[in-house]
Amino acid sequence: MRVSVVGGSRIDEATADTARELGRVLADRDHTVVTGGLGGVMEAVSAGAREHDGHTIGILPGYDRADANEHVEEAIATGIGHARNGLVVLNGDAVVAVDGASGTLSELGYAGIHDRPTAGLGTFDAPHVHAVETPTDAVDYVESRTL
């Protein structure tokens, strides 16, 4: 399954550790990681996935695929700025949010609109976001709603 991981582009080390662990768990369970392809949570989850031979896709806001972080295997340039947030969500079967700011909030909105099972690790409280404590809990939740 493809899991869209959304979250803050500027994060502290503890959040980066959480995102890396999430990437490792997703890879170990043979899920593809879809992100916005840049830094912060997007880079950390991609790094964790690649450490465990996972597959990563980055859907970029700009025109240049080379802008993707080094852990993105398949970069997709959109040239549509923040409007790409909807594409990040639509290209996953489920969503996991880690931390985040306004961009993450918009992605959570798209997740609700498109009825994607959504787990949240230290992120916004919304009716369709299931709060979890650990990366493993997040993956367990989205798997239970999609597989």
mmCIF file of C-alpha atoms in Angstrom:
data_model
loop_
_atom_site.group_PDB
_atom_site.id
_atom_site.type_symbol
_atom_site.label_atom_id
_atom_site.label_comp_id
_atom_site.label_asym_id
_atom_site.label_seq_id
_atom_site.Cartn_x
_atom_site.Cartn_y
_atom_site.Cartn_z
ATOM 1 C CA MET A 1 0.000 0.000 0.000
ATOM 2 C CA ARG A 2 1.074 3.602 -0.456
ATOM 3 C CA VAL A 3 1.087 5.737 2.683
ATOM 4 C CA SER A 4 1.253 9.505 2.395
ATOM 5 C CA VAL A 5 3.287 10.990 5.226
ATOM 6 C CA VAL A 6 2.745 14.667 5.895
ATOM 7 C CA GLY A 7 4.280 16.947 8.490
ATOM 8 C CA GLY A 8 6.431 19.893 9.361
ATOM 9 C CA SER A 9 9.175 21.110 7.068
ATOM 10 C CA ARG A 10 11.109 22.512 10.043
ATOM 11 C CA ILE A 11 11.348 20.016 12.880
ATOM 12 C CA ASP A 12 13.376 19.264 15.981
ATOM 13 C CA GLU A 13 15.519 16.167 16.424
ATOM 14 C CA ALA A 14 12.878 14.273 18.428
ATOM 15 C CA THR A 15 10.339 14.751 15.619
ATOM 16 C CA ALA A 16 12.957 13.716 13.052
ATOM 17 C CA ASP A 17 13.609 10.540 15.055
ATOM 18 C CA THR A 18 9.866 9.776 15.107
ATOM 19 C CA ALA A 19 9.588 10.314 11.352
ATOM 20 C CA ARG A 20 12.653 8.167 10.634
ATOM 21 C CA GLU A 21 11.207 5.353 12.742
ATOM 22 C CA LEU A 22 7.896 5.691 10.885
ATOM 23 C CA GLY A 23 9.765 5.305 7.596
ATOM 24 C CA ARG A 24 11.511 2.191 8.861
ATOM 25 C CA VAL A 25 8.243 0.601 10.017
ATOM 26 C CA LEU A 26 6.537 1.405 6.708
ATOM 27 C CA ALA A 27 9.437 -0.073 4.727
ATOM 28 C CA ASP A 28 9.594 -3.186 6.898
ATOM 29 C CA ARG A 29 5.921 -3.780 6.122
ATOM 30 C CA ASP A 30 6.456 -3.248 2.374
ATOM 31 C CA HIS A 31 4.574 0.042 2.099
ATOM 32 C CA THR A 32 5.594 2.825 -0.279
ATOM 33 C CA VAL A 33 6.147 6.241 1.317
ATOM 34 C CA VAL A 34 4.655 9.263 -0.484
ATOM 35 C CA THR A 35 5.680 12.753 0.684
ATOM 36 C CA GLY A 36 6.007 16.297 -0.548
ATOM 37 C CA GLY A 37 9.643 15.468 -1.250
ATOM 38 C CA LEU A 38 11.377 18.276 0.608
ATOM 39 C CA GLY A 39 12.830 18.638 4.142
ATOM 40 C CA GLY A 40 11.740 18.081 7.729
ATOM 41 C CA VAL A 41 9.337 15.182 8.247
ATOM 42 C CA MET A 42 9.377 14.488 4.490
ATOM 43 C CA GLU A 43 13.134 13.970 4.470
ATOM 44 C CA ALA A 44 13.312 12.070 7.759
ATOM 45 C CA VAL A 45 10.571 9.561 6.890
ATOM 46 C CA SER A 46 12.132 9.022 3.464
ATOM 47 C CA ALA A 47 15.552 8.452 5.056
ATOM 48 C CA GLY A 48 14.104 5.885 7.457
ATOM 49 C CA ALA A 49 12.336 4.078 4.643
ATOM 50 C CA ARG A 50 15.431 3.970 2.443
ATOM 51 C CA GLU A 51 17.547 2.670 5.367
ATOM 52 C CA HIS A 52 15.290 -0.390 5.236
ATOM 53 C CA ASP A 53 15.153 -0.647 1.428
ATOM 54 C CA GLY A 54 11.723 0.983 1.236
ATOM 55 C CA HIS A 55 10.347 2.779 -1.798
ATOM 56 C CA THR A 56 9.879 6.582 -1.672
ATOM 57 C CA ILE A 57 8.012 9.040 -3.894
ATOM 58 C CA GLY A 58 8.236 12.817 -3.569
ATOM 59 C CA ILE A 59 5.588 15.091 -5.092
ATOM 60 C CA LEU A 60 7.314 18.448 -5.350
ATOM 61 C CA PRO A 61 5.799 21.927 -5.402
ATOM 62 C CA GLY A 62 8.257 23.268 -7.978
ATOM 63 C CA TYR A 63 9.425 22.576 -11.498
ATOM 64 C CA ASP A 64 12.728 20.829 -10.796
ATOM 65 C CA ARG A 65 12.912 17.164 -9.734
ATOM 66 C CA ALA A 66 16.430 17.849 -8.449
ATOM 67 C CA ASP A 67 14.874 19.819 -5.559
ATOM 68 C CA ALA A 68 13.816 16.556 -3.908
ATOM 69 C CA ASN A 69 15.676 15.444 -0.814
ATOM 70 C CA GLU A 70 18.348 12.812 -1.392
ATOM 71 C CA HIS A 71 16.166 9.980 -0.058
ATOM 72 C CA VAL A 72 13.416 10.336 -2.683
ATOM 73 C CA GLU A 73 13.631 7.618 -5.318
ATOM 74 C CA GLU A 74 10.923 8.948 -7.613
ATOM 75 C CA ALA A 75 10.545 12.720 -7.758
ATOM 76 C CA ILE A 76 7.498 14.232 -9.422
ATOM 77 C CA ALA A 77 7.738 17.935 -10.262
ATOM 78 C CA THR A 78 4.349 19.652 -10.354
ATOM 79 C CA GLY A 79 5.027 23.380 -10.651
ATOM 80 C CA ILE A 80 1.838 24.083 -8.696
ATOM 81 C CA GLY A 81 3.213 25.142 -5.316
ATOM 82 C CA HIS A 82 1.158 24.277 -2.259
ATOM 83 C CA ALA A 83 -1.657 23.001 -4.467
ATOM 84 C CA ARG A 84 0.453 19.840 -4.708
ATOM 85 C CA ASN A 85 -0.683 19.024 -1.141
ATOM 86 C CA GLY A 86 -3.839 17.491 -2.555
ATOM 87 C CA LEU A 87 -1.754 15.303 -4.853
ATOM 88 C CA VAL A 88 0.344 14.067 -1.939
ATOM 89 C CA VAL A 89 -2.811 12.854 -0.197
ATOM 90 C CA LEU A 90 -4.467 11.448 -3.329
ATOM 91 C CA ASN A 91 -1.430 9.321 -4.131
ATOM 92 C CA GLY A 92 -1.612 7.458 -0.831
ATOM 93 C CA ASP A 93 -4.151 4.900 0.326
ATOM 94 C CA ALA A 94 -3.811 6.299 3.853
ATOM 95 C CA VAL A 95 -2.178 9.266 5.595
ATOM 96 C CA VAL A 96 0.060 9.616 8.618
ATOM 97 C CA ALA A 97 0.680 13.133 9.925
ATOM 98 C CA VAL A 98 3.690 13.925 12.104
ATOM 99 C CA ASP A 99 3.826 17.350 13.747
ATOM 100 C CA GLY A 100 3.151 20.080 11.179
ATOM 101 C CA ALA A 101 1.986 23.599 10.457
ATOM 102 C CA SER A 102 -0.365 25.183 7.913
ATOM 103 C CA GLY A 103 0.672 22.959 5.002
ATOM 104 C CA THR A 104 0.050 19.858 7.087
ATOM 105 C CA LEU A 105 -3.322 21.225 8.119
ATOM 106 C CA SER A 106 -4.285 21.603 4.447
ATOM 107 C CA GLU A 107 -3.180 18.026 3.755
ATOM 108 C CA LEU A 108 -5.272 16.801 6.659
ATOM 109 C CA GLY A 109 -8.211 18.642 5.130
ATOM 110 C CA TYR A 110 -7.674 16.812 1.848
ATOM 111 C CA ALA A 111 -7.397 13.525 3.746
ATOM 112 C CA GLY A 112 -10.830 14.150 5.253
ATOM 113 C CA ILE A 113 -12.368 15.219 1.942
ATOM 114 C CA HIS A 114 -11.003 12.139 0.180
ATOM 115 C CA ASP A 115 -11.831 9.778 3.039
ATOM 116 C CA ARG A 116 -8.281 8.567 3.622
ATOM 117 C CA PRO A 117 -7.693 6.720 6.908
ATOM 118 C CA THR A 118 -5.502 9.120 8.872
ATOM 119 C CA ALA A 119 -3.274 8.608 11.901
ATOM 120 C CA GLY A 120 -1.703 11.511 13.744
ATOM 121 C CA LEU A 121 1.523 11.639 15.741
ATOM 122 C CA GLY A 122 1.656 14.913 17.672
ATOM 123 C CA THR A 123 -0.324 16.773 15.040
ATOM 124 C CA PHE A 124 -3.620 18.624 14.706
ATOM 125 C CA ASP A 125 -6.774 17.341 16.367
ATOM 126 C CA ALA A 126 -9.500 16.773 13.783
ATOM 127 C CA PRO A 127 -12.555 14.496 13.728
ATOM 128 C CA HIS A 128 -11.059 12.185 11.083
ATOM 129 C CA VAL A 129 -7.528 12.062 12.560
ATOM 130 C CA HIS A 130 -6.903 9.102 14.859
ATOM 131 C CA ALA A 131 -4.295 10.160 17.439
ATOM 132 C CA VAL A 132 -1.608 7.553 18.107
ATOM 133 C CA GLU A 133 1.446 7.389 20.351
ATOM 134 C CA THR A 134 4.079 5.628 18.242
ATOM 135 C CA PRO A 135 5.020 5.078 14.601
ATOM 136 C CA THR A 136 4.064 1.404 14.951
ATOM 137 C CA ASP A 137 0.636 2.426 16.266
ATOM 138 C CA ALA A 138 0.228 4.721 13.247
ATOM 139 C CA VAL A 139 1.004 1.956 10.764
ATOM 140 C CA ASP A 140 -1.185 -0.533 12.641
ATOM 141 C CA TYR A 141 -4.078 1.927 12.460
ATOM 142 C CA VAL A 142 -3.842 2.709 8.743
ATOM 143 C CA GLU A 143 -3.355 -0.973 7.905
ATOM 144 C CA SER A 144 -6.457 -1.886 9.906
ATOM 145 C CA ARG A 145 -8.487 0.594 7.838
ATOM 146 C CA THR A 146 -7.153 -0.294 4.385
ATOM 147 C CA LEU A 147 -5.885 -3.871 4.153
#
